[in-house]
């Protein structure tokens, strides 16, 4: 069966520090991968999605970047965090026309 | 018009009551539809897919109305544990996920 792992679950980082969140999927190949951010009480904001290795589409201009070095690995990064980067970050995967499955999420607090 | 619209609520409903939410979408080429449930500070989890003919899973019924471009979720005999935010999502013709912002449901004893 397919599983998705996302870590860490919580993170407190100072302003200006780098960020690296990792997401891996098991039990499937060539998934579509997504990074979302969710502010408290709000909906999901799509940050990046990827349909294959090295293929990244960015939905919003911001302080973040994403990479897909392997088929089932998706990484969200920042060189210098801002206070406004705080939020709940979710990784998800889908196949072509199926439902999405989410990782447990990372709650990031930038202080 | 937003691609997906949901009433944010909250819906305050007594335990045992029936509650229904709608979710309207603007893209008539939408392919697949789903309802997700999200508990506070947790990731969204699939509740059910929405089929053209409508589908039922226990106390939950989902329906699709393509003519009026909306999907609905009906919860019968609501339980305290049904309290959550319910998100609708559809896949567009490019297989992109389009999410609603969610409807918050609070079941009261």
mmCIF file of C-alpha atoms in Angstrom:
data_model
loop_
_atom_site.group_PDB
_atom_site.id
_atom_site.type_symbol
_atom_site.label_atom_id
_atom_site.label_comp_id
_atom_site.label_asym_id
_atom_site.label_seq_id
_atom_site.Cartn_x
_atom_site.Cartn_y
_atom_site.Cartn_z
ATOM 1 C CA UNK A 1 0.000 0.000 0.000
ATOM 2 C CA UNK A 2 1.052 3.553 -0.505
ATOM 3 C CA UNK A 3 2.288 5.741 2.314
ATOM 4 C CA UNK A 4 3.604 9.246 2.544
ATOM 5 C CA UNK A 5 6.087 10.464 5.100
ATOM 6 C CA UNK A 6 6.671 14.076 5.987
ATOM 7 C CA UNK A 7 8.992 15.421 8.617
ATOM 8 C CA UNK A 8 9.525 17.045 10.989
ATOM 9 C CA UNK A 9 6.074 17.381 12.551
ATOM 10 C CA UNK A 10 6.901 20.657 14.262
ATOM 11 C CA UNK A 11 9.671 23.161 13.775
ATOM 12 C CA UNK A 12 10.610 26.439 15.412
ATOM 13 C CA UNK A 13 13.143 28.444 13.454
ATOM 14 C CA UNK A 14 14.572 31.950 13.868
ATOM 15 C CA UNK A 15 14.063 34.584 11.209
ATOM 16 C CA UNK A 16 16.798 34.425 8.608
ATOM 17 C CA UNK A 17 17.586 30.746 9.138
ATOM 18 C CA UNK A 18 17.348 28.156 6.335
ATOM 19 C CA UNK A 19 14.583 25.610 5.978
ATOM 20 C CA UNK A 20 14.403 22.109 4.591
ATOM 21 C CA UNK A 21 11.252 19.996 4.778
ATOM 22 C CA UNK A 22 11.255 16.559 3.265
ATOM 23 C CA UNK A 23 8.485 14.372 1.949
ATOM 24 C CA UNK A 24 8.772 10.840 0.606
ATOM 25 C CA UNK A 25 6.186 8.527 -0.889
ATOM 26 C CA UNK A 26 6.297 4.731 -0.804
ATOM 27 C CA UNK A 27 4.398 2.125 -2.738
ATOM 28 C CA UNK A 28 3.843 4.018 -5.971
ATOM 29 C CA UNK A 29 5.871 5.363 -8.861
ATOM 30 C CA UNK A 30 5.785 8.642 -10.755
ATOM 31 C CA UNK A 31 3.319 10.350 -8.423
ATOM 32 C CA UNK A 32 2.281 13.963 -8.776
ATOM 33 C CA UNK A 33 3.642 15.719 -5.701
ATOM 34 C CA UNK A 34 2.429 18.900 -4.034
ATOM 35 C CA UNK A 35 3.456 21.309 -1.304
ATOM 36 C CA UNK A 36 0.690 23.307 0.340
ATOM 37 C CA UNK A 37 0.661 25.880 3.110
ATOM 38 C CA UNK A 38 -2.303 26.474 5.353
ATOM 39 C CA UNK A 39 -2.639 29.509 7.585
ATOM 40 C CA UNK A 40 -4.698 29.105 10.755
ATOM 41 C CA UNK A 41 -8.398 28.849 9.937
ATOM 42 C CA UNK A 42 -7.784 29.162 6.229
ATOM 43 C CA UNK A 43 -7.819 26.947 3.149
ATOM 44 C CA UNK A 44 -4.959 25.206 1.381
ATOM 45 C CA UNK A 45 -2.608 27.386 -0.627
ATOM 46 C CA UNK A 46 -0.741 25.500 -3.345
ATOM 47 C CA UNK A 47 2.954 26.397 -3.286
ATOM 48 C CA UNK A 48 4.570 23.930 -5.677
ATOM 49 C CA UNK A 49 3.681 20.859 -7.643
ATOM 50 C CA UNK A 50 5.733 18.364 -9.582
ATOM 51 C CA UNK A 51 4.802 15.833 -12.238
ATOM 52 C CA UNK A 52 8.257 14.261 -12.460
ATOM 53 C CA UNK A 53 11.884 14.348 -11.373
ATOM 54 C CA UNK A 54 13.307 17.834 -11.708
ATOM 55 C CA UNK A 55 9.960 19.261 -12.866
ATOM 56 C CA UNK A 56 8.695 21.919 -10.474
ATOM 57 C CA UNK A 57 5.892 24.383 -11.013
ATOM 58 C CA UNK A 58 5.575 27.326 -8.668
ATOM 59 C CA UNK A 59 2.168 28.757 -7.966
ATOM 60 C CA UNK A 60 3.075 31.811 -5.924
ATOM 61 C CA UNK A 61 6.200 34.000 -5.910
ATOM 62 C CA UNK A 62 7.766 33.825 -2.484
ATOM 63 C CA UNK A 63 10.698 33.054 -0.305
ATOM 64 C CA UNK A 64 10.481 29.302 -0.849
ATOM 65 C CA UNK A 65 11.740 26.804 -3.410
ATOM 66 C CA UNK A 66 11.126 23.133 -4.079
ATOM 67 C CA UNK A 67 13.122 20.307 -5.566
ATOM 68 C CA UNK A 68 12.431 16.745 -6.622
ATOM 69 C CA UNK A 69 15.755 14.940 -6.709
ATOM 70 C CA UNK A 70 14.163 11.488 -6.862
ATOM 71 C CA UNK A 71 10.872 10.151 -8.152
ATOM 72 C CA UNK A 72 9.298 9.860 -4.724
ATOM 73 C CA UNK A 73 11.076 12.637 -2.859
ATOM 74 C CA UNK A 74 9.935 16.237 -2.654
ATOM 75 C CA UNK A 75 11.804 18.895 -0.701
ATOM 76 C CA UNK A 76 10.693 22.367 0.332
ATOM 77 C CA UNK A 77 13.454 24.837 1.111
ATOM 78 C CA UNK A 78 14.204 28.383 2.015
ATOM 79 C CA UNK A 79 17.525 30.150 2.323
ATOM 80 C CA UNK A 80 16.257 32.762 4.777
ATOM 81 C CA UNK A 81 12.972 32.389 6.609
ATOM 82 C CA UNK A 82 10.612 35.301 7.164
ATOM 83 C CA UNK A 83 8.046 35.665 9.924
ATOM 84 C CA UNK A 84 5.349 35.360 7.271
ATOM 85 C CA UNK A 85 6.592 31.860 6.401
ATOM 86 C CA UNK A 86 5.003 30.502 9.573
ATOM 87 C CA UNK A 87 2.204 28.065 8.882
ATOM 88 C CA UNK A 88 1.158 24.485 8.460
ATOM 89 C CA UNK A 89 2.960 22.871 5.516
ATOM 90 C CA UNK A 90 1.475 19.833 3.875
ATOM 91 C CA UNK A 91 2.913 17.482 1.300
ATOM 92 C CA UNK A 92 0.521 15.460 -0.852
ATOM 93 C CA UNK A 93 0.588 13.024 -3.730
ATOM 94 C CA UNK A 94 -1.837 11.883 -6.398
ATOM 95 C CA UNK A 95 -1.887 9.731 -9.459
ATOM 96 C CA UNK A 96 -3.479 11.030 -12.652
ATOM 97 C CA UNK A 97 -7.113 11.293 -11.702
ATOM 98 C CA UNK A 98 -7.275 9.970 -8.191
ATOM 99 C CA UNK A 99 -7.714 11.543 -4.812
ATOM 100 C CA UNK A 100 -4.877 13.202 -2.924
ATOM 101 C CA UNK A 101 -3.132 11.724 0.097
ATOM 102 C CA UNK A 102 -1.420 13.954 2.607
ATOM 103 C CA UNK A 103 1.536 13.682 4.903
ATOM 104 C CA UNK A 104 1.025 14.502 8.551
ATOM 105 C CA UNK A 105 2.109 18.083 7.985
ATOM 106 C CA UNK A 106 4.809 20.290 9.482
ATOM 107 C CA UNK A 107 3.842 23.111 11.780
ATOM 108 C CA UNK A 108 6.477 25.797 11.245
ATOM 109 C CA UNK A 109 6.839 28.732 13.592
ATOM 110 C CA UNK A 110 9.315 31.398 12.621
ATOM 111 C CA UNK A 111 10.390 33.494 15.602
ATOM 112 C CA UNK B 1 -16.099 34.100 -9.316
ATOM 113 C CA UNK B 2 -13.844 31.770 -7.350
ATOM 114 C CA UNK B 3 -13.191 28.361 -8.855
ATOM 115 C CA UNK B 4 -14.610 26.650 -5.794
ATOM 116 C CA UNK B 5 -16.871 28.192 -3.192
ATOM 117 C CA UNK B 6 -17.911 26.833 0.167
ATOM 118 C CA UNK B 7 -19.806 28.443 3.020
ATOM 119 C CA UNK B 8 -17.098 28.771 5.704
ATOM 120 C CA UNK B 9 -19.619 28.322 8.527
ATOM 121 C CA UNK B 10 -19.365 27.473 11.289
ATOM 122 C CA UNK B 11 -22.439 25.299 11.216
ATOM 123 C CA UNK B 12 -23.546 24.697 14.797
ATOM 124 C CA UNK B 13 -25.682 21.572 14.799
ATOM 125 C CA UNK B 14 -27.168 19.554 17.664
ATOM 126 C CA UNK B 15 -26.101 15.972 17.998
ATOM 127 C CA UNK B 16 -28.376 13.634 16.050
ATOM 128 C CA UNK B 17 -29.433 16.238 13.523
ATOM 129 C CA UNK B 18 -28.937 16.094 9.774
ATOM 130 C CA UNK B 19 -26.679 18.655 8.157
ATOM 131 C CA UNK B 20 -25.838 19.350 4.531
ATOM 132 C CA UNK B 21 -23.131 21.388 2.830
ATOM 133 C CA UNK B 22 -22.824 22.461 -0.756
ATOM 134 C CA UNK B 23 -19.761 23.290 -2.766
ATOM 135 C CA UNK B 24 -20.060 25.121 -6.068
ATOM 136 C CA UNK B 25 -17.481 25.015 -8.818
ATOM 137 C CA UNK B 26 -17.045 27.176 -11.892
ATOM 138 C CA UNK B 27 -15.101 24.872 -14.211
ATOM 139 C CA UNK B 28 -17.572 22.795 -16.174
ATOM 140 C CA UNK B 29 -14.739 20.528 -17.374
ATOM 141 C CA UNK B 30 -14.089 19.284 -13.851
ATOM 142 C CA UNK B 31 -13.345 15.595 -13.841
ATOM 143 C CA UNK B 32 -13.472 14.138 -10.367
ATOM 144 C CA UNK B 33 -14.836 15.358 -7.070
ATOM 145 C CA UNK B 34 -14.039 14.545 -3.473
ATOM 146 C CA UNK B 35 -14.935 15.484 0.075
ATOM 147 C CA UNK B 36 -12.200 15.642 2.699
ATOM 148 C CA UNK B 37 -12.375 15.992 6.419
ATOM 149 C CA UNK B 38 -9.774 17.990 8.340
ATOM 150 C CA UNK B 39 -9.521 17.919 12.111
ATOM 151 C CA UNK B 40 -7.927 20.807 13.940
ATOM 152 C CA UNK B 41 -4.163 20.900 13.421
ATOM 153 C CA UNK B 42 -4.210 17.726 11.338
ATOM 154 C CA UNK B 43 -3.859 16.904 7.677
ATOM 155 C CA UNK B 44 -6.952 16.549 5.460
ATOM 156 C CA UNK B 45 -8.168 13.000 5.012
ATOM 157 C CA UNK B 46 -10.353 11.641 2.260
ATOM 158 C CA UNK B 47 -13.940 11.238 3.385
ATOM 159 C CA UNK B 48 -15.470 10.108 0.133
ATOM 160 C CA UNK B 49 -15.363 10.444 -3.595
ATOM 161 C CA UNK B 50 -18.385 11.928 -5.353
ATOM 162 C CA UNK B 51 -19.799 9.930 -8.227
ATOM 163 C CA UNK B 52 -22.201 11.139 -10.874
ATOM 164 C CA UNK B 53 -24.881 8.776 -9.616
ATOM 165 C CA UNK B 54 -24.411 9.839 -6.018
ATOM 166 C CA UNK B 55 -22.948 7.628 -3.339
ATOM 167 C CA UNK B 56 -23.530 6.752 0.248
ATOM 168 C CA UNK B 57 -21.210 5.564 2.982
ATOM 169 C CA UNK B 58 -23.006 4.916 6.227
ATOM 170 C CA UNK B 59 -24.357 8.217 7.505
ATOM 171 C CA UNK B 60 -22.708 10.179 4.713
ATOM 172 C CA UNK B 61 -24.192 10.844 1.291
ATOM 173 C CA UNK B 62 -22.449 12.722 -1.488
ATOM 174 C CA UNK B 63 -24.102 13.977 -4.650
ATOM 175 C CA UNK B 64 -23.025 15.721 -7.804
ATOM 176 C CA UNK B 65 -25.190 18.114 -9.783
ATOM 177 C CA UNK B 66 -23.349 18.852 -13.021
ATOM 178 C CA UNK B 67 -26.119 21.035 -14.442
ATOM 179 C CA UNK B 68 -25.930 23.446 -11.509
ATOM 180 C CA UNK B 69 -22.234 22.780 -10.900
ATOM 181 C CA UNK B 70 -22.226 21.834 -7.287
ATOM 182 C CA UNK B 71 -21.552 18.873 -5.057
ATOM 183 C CA UNK B 72 -23.178 18.220 -1.743
ATOM 184 C CA UNK B 73 -22.448 16.301 1.437
ATOM 185 C CA UNK B 74 -25.216 15.142 3.737
ATOM 186 C CA UNK B 75 -24.503 13.863 7.231
ATOM 187 C CA UNK B 76 -27.328 12.080 9.007
ATOM 188 C CA UNK B 77 -27.582 11.380 12.739
ATOM 189 C CA UNK B 78 -24.600 13.615 13.385
ATOM 190 C CA UNK B 79 -22.133 12.629 16.107
ATOM 191 C CA UNK B 80 -19.885 14.776 18.255
ATOM 192 C CA UNK B 81 -16.957 13.204 16.415
ATOM 193 C CA UNK B 82 -18.214 14.655 13.122
ATOM 194 C CA UNK B 83 -17.012 18.077 14.272
ATOM 195 C CA UNK B 84 -14.335 19.076 11.776
ATOM 196 C CA UNK B 85 -13.762 21.182 8.691
ATOM 197 C CA UNK B 86 -15.047 19.656 5.461
ATOM 198 C CA UNK B 87 -13.176 20.490 2.279
ATOM 199 C CA UNK B 88 -14.392 19.911 -1.235
ATOM 200 C CA UNK B 89 -11.942 19.437 -4.060
ATOM 201 C CA UNK B 90 -12.122 18.639 -7.715
ATOM 202 C CA UNK B 91 -9.693 17.671 -10.423
ATOM 203 C CA UNK B 92 -9.760 19.957 -13.422
ATOM 204 C CA UNK B 93 -9.094 18.895 -17.002
ATOM 205 C CA UNK B 94 -5.348 19.268 -16.402
ATOM 206 C CA UNK B 95 -5.544 16.972 -13.354
ATOM 207 C CA UNK B 96 -4.907 19.897 -11.048
ATOM 208 C CA UNK B 97 -6.532 19.805 -7.626
ATOM 209 C CA UNK B 98 -8.797 22.758 -6.942
ATOM 210 C CA UNK B 99 -9.653 23.085 -3.249
ATOM 211 C CA UNK B 100 -12.433 24.838 -1.444
ATOM 212 C CA UNK B 101 -11.530 26.734 1.713
ATOM 213 C CA UNK B 102 -13.650 24.415 3.857
ATOM 214 C CA UNK B 103 -16.824 24.461 5.905
ATOM 215 C CA UNK B 104 -16.468 24.235 9.655
ATOM 216 C CA UNK B 105 -18.956 21.963 11.401
ATOM 217 C CA UNK B 106 -19.496 21.961 15.161
ATOM 218 C CA UNK B 107 -21.725 19.272 16.627
ATOM 219 C CA UNK B 108 -23.096 20.202 20.026
ATOM 220 C CA UNK B 109 -24.360 17.780 22.671
#
